[in-house]
XYZ file of C-alpha atoms in Angstrom:
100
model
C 129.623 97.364 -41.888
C 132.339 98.673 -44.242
C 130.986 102.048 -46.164
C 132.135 102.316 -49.455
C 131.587 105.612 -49.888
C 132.380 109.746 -49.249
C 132.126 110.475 -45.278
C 129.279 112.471 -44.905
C 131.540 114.726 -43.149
C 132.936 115.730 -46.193
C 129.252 115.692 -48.079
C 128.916 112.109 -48.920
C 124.922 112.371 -49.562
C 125.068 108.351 -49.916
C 126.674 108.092 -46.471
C 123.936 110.292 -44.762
C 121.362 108.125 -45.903
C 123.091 105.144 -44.947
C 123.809 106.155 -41.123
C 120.274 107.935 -40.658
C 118.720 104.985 -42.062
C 120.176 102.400 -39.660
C 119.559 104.859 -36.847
C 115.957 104.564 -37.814
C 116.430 100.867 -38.219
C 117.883 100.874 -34.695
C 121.031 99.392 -35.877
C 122.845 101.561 -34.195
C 121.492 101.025 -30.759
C 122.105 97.113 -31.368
C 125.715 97.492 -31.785
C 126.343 97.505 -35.463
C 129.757 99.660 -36.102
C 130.061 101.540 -39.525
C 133.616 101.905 -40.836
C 133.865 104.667 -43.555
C 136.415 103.133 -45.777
C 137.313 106.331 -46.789
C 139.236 106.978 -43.663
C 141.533 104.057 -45.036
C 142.956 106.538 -48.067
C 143.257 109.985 -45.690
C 142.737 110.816 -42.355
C 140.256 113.689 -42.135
C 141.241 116.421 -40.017
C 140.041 116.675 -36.580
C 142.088 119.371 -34.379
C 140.144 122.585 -34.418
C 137.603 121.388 -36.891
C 134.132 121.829 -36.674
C 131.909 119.883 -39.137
C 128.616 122.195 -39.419
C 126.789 118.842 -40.396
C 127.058 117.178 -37.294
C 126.386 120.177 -35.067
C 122.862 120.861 -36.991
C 121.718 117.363 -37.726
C 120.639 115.759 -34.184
C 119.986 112.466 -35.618
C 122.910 112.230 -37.887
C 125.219 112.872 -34.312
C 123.285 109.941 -33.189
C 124.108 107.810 -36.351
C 127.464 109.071 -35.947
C 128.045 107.572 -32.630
C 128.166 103.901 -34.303
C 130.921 105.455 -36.395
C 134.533 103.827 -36.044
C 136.928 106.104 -37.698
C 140.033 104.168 -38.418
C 143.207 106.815 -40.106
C 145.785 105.941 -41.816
C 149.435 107.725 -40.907
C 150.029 109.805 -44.088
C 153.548 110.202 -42.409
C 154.575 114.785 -43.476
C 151.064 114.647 -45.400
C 148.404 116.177 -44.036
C 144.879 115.734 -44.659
C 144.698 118.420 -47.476
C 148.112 117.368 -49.229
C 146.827 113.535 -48.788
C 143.147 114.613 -50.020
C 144.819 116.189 -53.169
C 146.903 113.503 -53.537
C 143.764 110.905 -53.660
C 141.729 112.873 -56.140
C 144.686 113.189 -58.227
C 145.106 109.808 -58.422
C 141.523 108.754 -58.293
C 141.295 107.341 -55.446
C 138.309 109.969 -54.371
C 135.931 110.945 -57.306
C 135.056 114.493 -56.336
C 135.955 117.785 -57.213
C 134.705 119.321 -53.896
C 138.215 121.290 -53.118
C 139.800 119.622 -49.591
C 139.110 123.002 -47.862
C 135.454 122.307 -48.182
């Protein structure tokens, strides 16, 4: 399943509904894998990053588990240069700043 939407990592409410429904839908247990297509644009960070919504959110960690995160090499980028660089050209619809 290909999300087209905002990782719920970075507060994609659309994305949280998504996962925490199939976990109730057991999709998760039956082997369905949910690519964020997000991930395709910008690789989120993930050295010495904590994401506060999957440490308080037991069943979202479980949802999160059938989760494939595929990144893109954004070659000197990193993720906040690259996340800038997507809303500026639209490719990301938010105005949530790339340090939140």
């Amino acid at each position: 399943v290909i999300m087209c939407m905002h990782s719920v990592l970075i507060g994609g409410e659309d994305q949280y509904q998504l996962l925490t429904t199939a976990t109730d839908m057991r999709m998760i247990d039956r082997g369905y894998i949910f690519i964020p297509y997000d991930t395709l644009l910008y690789s989120l960070p993930y050295k010495n990053v904590n994401y506060p919504i999957l440490a308080n959110d037991t069943k979202l960690r479980r949802a999160y588990d059938g989760v494939l995160t595929i990144t893109m090499d954004q070659g000197e980028q990193n993720f906040y240069e690259a996340f800038s660089a997507a809303q500026e050209s639209y490719d990301i619809r938010t105005s949530t700043p790339a340090e939140e």
